[in-house]
GROMACS .gro file of N, CA and C in nm:
model
  279
    1UNK      N    1   1.265  -0.736  -0.915
    1UNK     CA    2   1.250  -0.866  -0.855
    1UNK      C    3   1.308  -0.869  -0.714
    2UNK      N    4   1.429  -0.816  -0.700
    2UNK     CA    5   1.494  -0.815  -0.569
    2UNK      C    6   1.415  -0.728  -0.472
    3UNK      N    7   1.368  -0.614  -0.519
    3UNK     CA    8   1.290  -0.525  -0.433
    3UNK      C    9   1.160  -0.591  -0.389
    4UNK      N   10   1.096  -0.665  -0.479
    4UNK     CA   11   0.972  -0.735  -0.445
    4UNK      C   12   0.995  -0.841  -0.339
    5UNK      N   13   1.103  -0.917  -0.354
    5UNK     CA   14   1.136  -1.020  -0.256
    5UNK      C   15   1.169  -0.955  -0.121
    6UNK      N   16   1.244  -0.845  -0.125
    6UNK     CA   17   1.279  -0.774  -0.001
    6UNK      C   18   1.154  -0.719   0.067
    7UNK      N   19   1.060  -0.667  -0.011
    7UNK     CA   20   0.936  -0.614   0.046
    7UNK      C   21   0.855  -0.726   0.111
    8UNK      N   22   0.845  -0.839   0.044
    8UNK     CA   23   0.771  -0.953   0.099
    8UNK      C   24   0.838  -1.004   0.226
    9UNK      N   25   0.970  -1.016   0.224
    9UNK     CA   26   1.043  -1.062   0.342
    9UNK      C   27   1.025  -0.965   0.459
   10UNK      N   28   1.027  -0.836   0.430
   10UNK     CA   29   1.007  -0.736   0.535
   10UNK      C   30   0.867  -0.747   0.595
   11UNK      N   31   0.768  -0.766   0.510
   11UNK     CA   32   0.631  -0.779   0.559
   11UNK      C   33   0.618  -0.903   0.648
   12UNK      N   34   0.677  -1.013   0.604
   12UNK     CA   35   0.671  -1.137   0.683
   12UNK      C   36   0.744  -1.118   0.816
   13UNK      N   37   0.861  -1.057   0.815
   13UNK     CA   38   0.936  -1.035   0.939
   13UNK      C   39   0.861  -0.942   1.034
   14UNK      N   40   0.791  -0.844   0.981
   14UNK     CA   41   0.716  -0.752   1.066
   14UNK      C   42   0.589  -0.816   1.122
   15UNK      N   43   0.526  -0.904   1.046
   15UNK     CA   44   0.399  -0.963   1.087
   15UNK      C   45   0.412  -1.098   1.156
   16UNK      N   46   0.520  -1.170   1.134
   16UNK     CA   47   0.535  -1.304   1.188
   16UNK      C   48   0.523  -1.310   1.341
   17UNK      N   49   0.591  -1.221   1.416
   17UNK     CA   50   0.579  -1.230   1.562
   17UNK      C   51   0.434  -1.213   1.610
   18UNK      N   52   0.362  -1.118   1.553
   18UNK     CA   53   0.224  -1.096   1.594
   18UNK      C   54   0.136  -1.215   1.556
   19UNK      N   55   0.157  -1.269   1.438
   19UNK     CA   56   0.076  -1.382   1.394
   19UNK      C   57   0.106  -1.507   1.478
   20UNK      N   58   0.232  -1.531   1.504
   20UNK     CA   59   0.270  -1.652   1.577
   20UNK      C   60   0.226  -1.647   1.724
   21UNK      N   61   0.224  -1.528   1.783
   21UNK     CA   62   0.184  -1.518   1.924
   21UNK      C   63   0.033  -1.504   1.940
   22UNK      N   64  -0.037  -1.464   1.837
   22UNK     CA   65  -0.182  -1.451   1.847
   22UNK      C   66  -0.247  -1.433   1.712
   23UNK      N   67  -0.271  -1.543   1.639
   23UNK     CA   68  -0.329  -1.531   1.506
   23UNK      C   69  -0.469  -1.469   1.505
   24UNK      N   70  -0.547  -1.494   1.610
   24UNK     CA   71  -0.682  -1.436   1.617
   24UNK      C   72  -0.679  -1.284   1.621
   25UNK      N   73  -0.608  -1.225   1.719
   25UNK     CA   74  -0.598  -1.079   1.724
   25UNK      C   75  -0.533  -1.019   1.599
   26UNK      N   76  -0.438  -1.092   1.541
   26UNK     CA   77  -0.373  -1.044   1.419
   26UNK      C   78  -0.476  -1.029   1.308
   27UNK      N   79  -0.566  -1.131   1.295
   27UNK     CA   80  -0.672  -1.125   1.193
   27UNK      C   81  -0.771  -1.014   1.223
   28UNK      N   82  -0.802  -0.994   1.353
   28UNK     CA   83  -0.895  -0.888   1.391
   28UNK      C   84  -0.841  -0.752   1.346
   29UNK      N   85  -0.712  -0.730   1.365
   29UNK     CA   86  -0.650  -0.603   1.323
   29UNK      C   87  -0.668  -0.580   1.173
   30UNK      N   88  -0.638  -0.682   1.092
   30UNK     CA   89  -0.648  -0.667   0.947
   30UNK      C   90  -0.793  -0.652   0.902
   31UNK      N   91  -0.884  -0.727   0.966
   31UNK     CA   92  -1.026  -0.716   0.933
   31UNK      C   93  -1.079  -0.577   0.969
   32UNK      N   94  -1.038  -0.528   1.085
   32UNK     CA   95  -1.082  -0.394   1.128
   32UNK      C   96  -1.039  -0.289   1.026
   33UNK      N   97  -0.915  -0.296   0.983
   33UNK     CA   98  -0.866  -0.197   0.887
   33UNK      C   99  -0.932  -0.211   0.750
   34UNK      N  100  -0.977  -0.331   0.718
   34UNK     CA  101  -1.046  -0.353   0.590
   34UNK      C  102  -1.189  -0.298   0.594
   35UNK      N  103  -1.249  -0.300   0.713
   35UNK     CA  104  -1.390  -0.263   0.724
   35UNK      C  105  -1.416  -0.121   0.772
   36UNK      N  106  -1.313  -0.051   0.816
   36UNK     CA  107  -1.338   0.083   0.870
   36UNK      C  108  -1.347   0.186   0.757
   37UNK      N  109  -1.419   0.291   0.784
   37UNK     CA  110  -1.438   0.395   0.684
   37UNK      C  111  -1.331   0.502   0.692
   38UNK      N  112  -1.369   0.620   0.648
   38UNK     CA  113  -1.276   0.733   0.648
   38UNK      C  114  -1.236   0.765   0.792
   39UNK      N  115  -1.108   0.790   0.813
   39UNK     CA  116  -1.055   0.812   0.947
   39UNK      C  117  -0.986   0.948   0.953
   40UNK      N  118  -0.962   0.996   1.074
   40UNK     CA  119  -0.894   1.124   1.091
   40UNK      C  120  -0.761   1.124   1.016
   41UNK      N  121  -0.734   1.233   0.949
   41UNK     CA  122  -0.609   1.247   0.876
   41UNK      C  123  -0.609   1.186   0.738
   42UNK      N  124  -0.722   1.131   0.694
   42UNK     CA  125  -0.725   1.070   0.562
   42UNK      C  126  -0.787   1.164   0.459
   43UNK      N  127  -0.749   1.142   0.335
   43UNK     CA  128  -0.806   1.217   0.224
   43UNK      C  129  -0.956   1.188   0.216
   44UNK      N  130  -0.995   1.067   0.251
   44UNK     CA  131  -1.134   1.026   0.243
   44UNK      C  132  -1.223   1.105   0.337
   45UNK      N  133  -1.173   1.135   0.457
   45UNK     CA  134  -1.250   1.215   0.551
   45UNK      C  135  -1.266   1.357   0.498
   46UNK      N  136  -1.159   1.411   0.442
   46UNK     CA  137  -1.165   1.544   0.385
   46UNK      C  138  -1.267   1.549   0.270
   47UNK      N  139  -1.263   1.450   0.182
   47UNK     CA  140  -1.358   1.445   0.072
   47UNK      C  141  -1.501   1.428   0.122
   48UNK      N  142  -1.518   1.347   0.227
   48UNK     CA  143  -1.650   1.328   0.287
   48UNK      C  144  -1.705   1.460   0.340
   49UNK      N  145  -1.621   1.534   0.408
   49UNK     CA  146  -1.665   1.661   0.466
   49UNK      C  147  -1.692   1.765   0.358
   50UNK      N  148  -1.614   1.762   0.251
   50UNK     CA  149  -1.633   1.861   0.143
   50UNK      C  150  -1.759   1.830   0.061
   51UNK      N  151  -1.787   1.702   0.040
   51UNK     CA  152  -1.899   1.665  -0.047
   51UNK      C  153  -2.025   1.629   0.030
   52UNK      N  154  -2.013   1.603   0.159
   52UNK     CA  155  -2.128   1.560   0.237
   52UNK      C  156  -2.167   1.416   0.210
   53UNK      N  157  -2.079   1.341   0.146
   53UNK     CA  158  -2.105   1.202   0.109
   53UNK      C  159  -2.013   1.110   0.190
   54UNK      N  160  -2.069   1.016   0.262
   54UNK     CA  161  -1.989   0.919   0.337
   54UNK      C  162  -1.950   0.806   0.243
   55UNK      N  163  -1.822   0.780   0.233
   55UNK     CA  164  -1.772   0.677   0.142
   55UNK      C  165  -1.777   0.540   0.209
   56UNK      N  166  -1.822   0.441   0.136
   56UNK     CA  167  -1.829   0.303   0.181
   56UNK      C  168  -1.687   0.248   0.194
   57UNK      N  169  -1.657   0.171   0.300
   57UNK     CA  170  -1.521   0.115   0.315
   57UNK      C  171  -1.475   0.034   0.194
   58UNK      N  172  -1.566  -0.040   0.129
   58UNK     CA  173  -1.524  -0.118   0.013
   58UNK      C  174  -1.481  -0.026  -0.102
   59UNK      N  175  -1.548   0.087  -0.115
   59UNK     CA  176  -1.509   0.186  -0.218
   59UNK      C  177  -1.372   0.243  -0.186
   60UNK      N  178  -1.351   0.277  -0.059
   60UNK     CA  179  -1.222   0.332  -0.017
   60UNK      C  180  -1.111   0.231  -0.047
   61UNK      N  181  -1.134   0.104  -0.014
   61UNK     CA  182  -1.032   0.001  -0.037
   61UNK      C  183  -1.004  -0.018  -0.185
   62UNK      N  184  -1.108  -0.024  -0.267
   62UNK     CA  185  -1.088  -0.045  -0.411
   62UNK      C  186  -1.013   0.071  -0.475
   63UNK      N  187  -1.052   0.193  -0.442
   63UNK     CA  188  -0.985   0.309  -0.500
   63UNK      C  189  -0.842   0.319  -0.449
   64UNK      N  190  -0.821   0.290  -0.322
   64UNK     CA  191  -0.685   0.294  -0.267
   64UNK      C  192  -0.595   0.191  -0.333
   65UNK      N  193  -0.645   0.069  -0.353
   65UNK     CA  194  -0.566  -0.034  -0.421
   65UNK      C  195  -0.538   0.006  -0.566
   66UNK      N  196  -0.637   0.061  -0.633
   66UNK     CA  197  -0.618   0.104  -0.772
   66UNK      C  198  -0.511   0.214  -0.779
   67UNK      N  199  -0.519   0.310  -0.687
   67UNK     CA  200  -0.419   0.417  -0.683
   67UNK      C  201  -0.281   0.359  -0.657
   68UNK      N  202  -0.271   0.264  -0.565
   68UNK     CA  203  -0.144   0.201  -0.532
   68UNK      C  204  -0.084   0.130  -0.653
   69UNK      N  205  -0.167   0.056  -0.728
   69UNK     CA  206  -0.120  -0.016  -0.846
   69UNK      C  207  -0.072   0.082  -0.954
   70UNK      N  208  -0.149   0.188  -0.976
   70UNK     CA  209  -0.109   0.288  -1.075
   70UNK      C  210   0.021   0.356  -1.033
   71UNK      N  211   0.034   0.387  -0.904
   71UNK     CA  212   0.156   0.451  -0.853
   71UNK      C  213   0.276   0.359  -0.874
   72UNK      N  214   0.260   0.230  -0.842
   72UNK     CA  215   0.369   0.134  -0.861
   72UNK      C  216   0.407   0.121  -1.009
   73UNK      N  217   0.307   0.122  -1.096
   73UNK     CA  218   0.334   0.115  -1.240
   73UNK      C  219   0.411   0.239  -1.285
   74UNK      N  220   0.377   0.354  -1.231
   74UNK     CA  221   0.449   0.477  -1.264
   74UNK      C  222   0.593   0.473  -1.219
   75UNK      N  223   0.615   0.423  -1.097
   75UNK     CA  224   0.752   0.410  -1.048
   75UNK      C  225   0.831   0.311  -1.134
   76UNK      N  226   0.767   0.201  -1.172
   76UNK     CA  227   0.831   0.103  -1.259
   76UNK      C  228   0.866   0.165  -1.394
   77UNK      N  229   0.772   0.240  -1.451
   77UNK     CA  230   0.796   0.302  -1.582
   77UNK      C  231   0.910   0.403  -1.576
   78UNK      N  232   0.917   0.478  -1.467
   78UNK     CA  233   1.025   0.576  -1.455
   78UNK      C  234   1.161   0.510  -1.430
   79UNK      N  235   1.160   0.397  -1.361
   79UNK     CA  236   1.286   0.333  -1.327
   79UNK      C  237   1.333   0.228  -1.424
   80UNK      N  238   1.247   0.189  -1.518
   80UNK     CA  239   1.282   0.084  -1.612
   80UNK      C  240   1.390   0.134  -1.709
   81UNK      N  241   1.499   0.061  -1.723
   81UNK     CA  242   1.603   0.106  -1.817
   81UNK      C  243   1.552   0.102  -1.961
   82UNK      N  244   1.582   0.204  -2.034
   82UNK     CA  245   1.539   0.213  -2.174
   82UNK      C  246   1.656   0.175  -2.264
   83UNK      N  247   1.636   0.069  -2.340
   83UNK     CA  248   1.742   0.027  -2.432
   83UNK      C  249   1.867  -0.024  -2.361
   84UNK      N  250   1.853  -0.071  -2.239
   84UNK     CA  251   1.967  -0.123  -2.167
   84UNK      C  252   2.048  -0.018  -2.093
   85UNK      N  253   2.012   0.110  -2.112
   85UNK     CA  254   2.085   0.217  -2.043
   85UNK      C  255   1.986   0.309  -1.976
   86UNK      N  256   2.020   0.356  -1.860
   86UNK     CA  257   1.931   0.444  -1.784
   86UNK      C  258   1.946   0.589  -1.826
   87UNK      N  259   2.052   0.623  -1.892
   87UNK     CA  260   2.071   0.761  -1.933
   87UNK      C  261   2.147   0.845  -1.829
   88UNK      N  262   2.192   0.782  -1.723
   88UNK     CA  263   2.270   0.852  -1.623
   88UNK      C  264   2.385   0.764  -1.580
   89UNK      N  265   2.486   0.824  -1.526
   89UNK     CA  266   2.603   0.749  -1.485
   89UNK      C  267   2.598   0.724  -1.334
   90UNK      N  268   2.630   0.605  -1.294
   90UNK     CA  269   2.629   0.573  -1.152
   90UNK      C  270   2.756   0.627  -1.086
   91UNK      N  271   2.754   0.630  -0.956
   91UNK     CA  272   2.872   0.675  -0.881
   91UNK      C  273   2.989   0.579  -0.898
   92UNK      N  274   2.960   0.454  -0.927
   92UNK     CA  275   3.064   0.353  -0.938
   92UNK      C  276   3.144   0.364  -1.068
   93UNK      N  277   3.088   0.429  -1.169
   93UNK     CA  278   3.160   0.432  -1.297
   93UNK      C  279   3.243   0.556  -1.315
   0.00000   0.00000   0.00000
């Protein structure tokens, strides 16, 4: 819960100045990133070149979000205390 609130606060602090000084350009940036396809340095470009198939930006976004959600669930599962104890001792104890 604390990490989620901290992440949201960080995102707001990072984006607030850009949004407050120019909401139009701020939206253009987010829209551009939502609509662009595979880019240099991405796994998607590598897969495109290997398979000869150009991936649709909506496919890239959906798969990326799905991967992100699964990754977060994995981190949560690994970090969730089992039976009230994590199985390791902290530095404070």
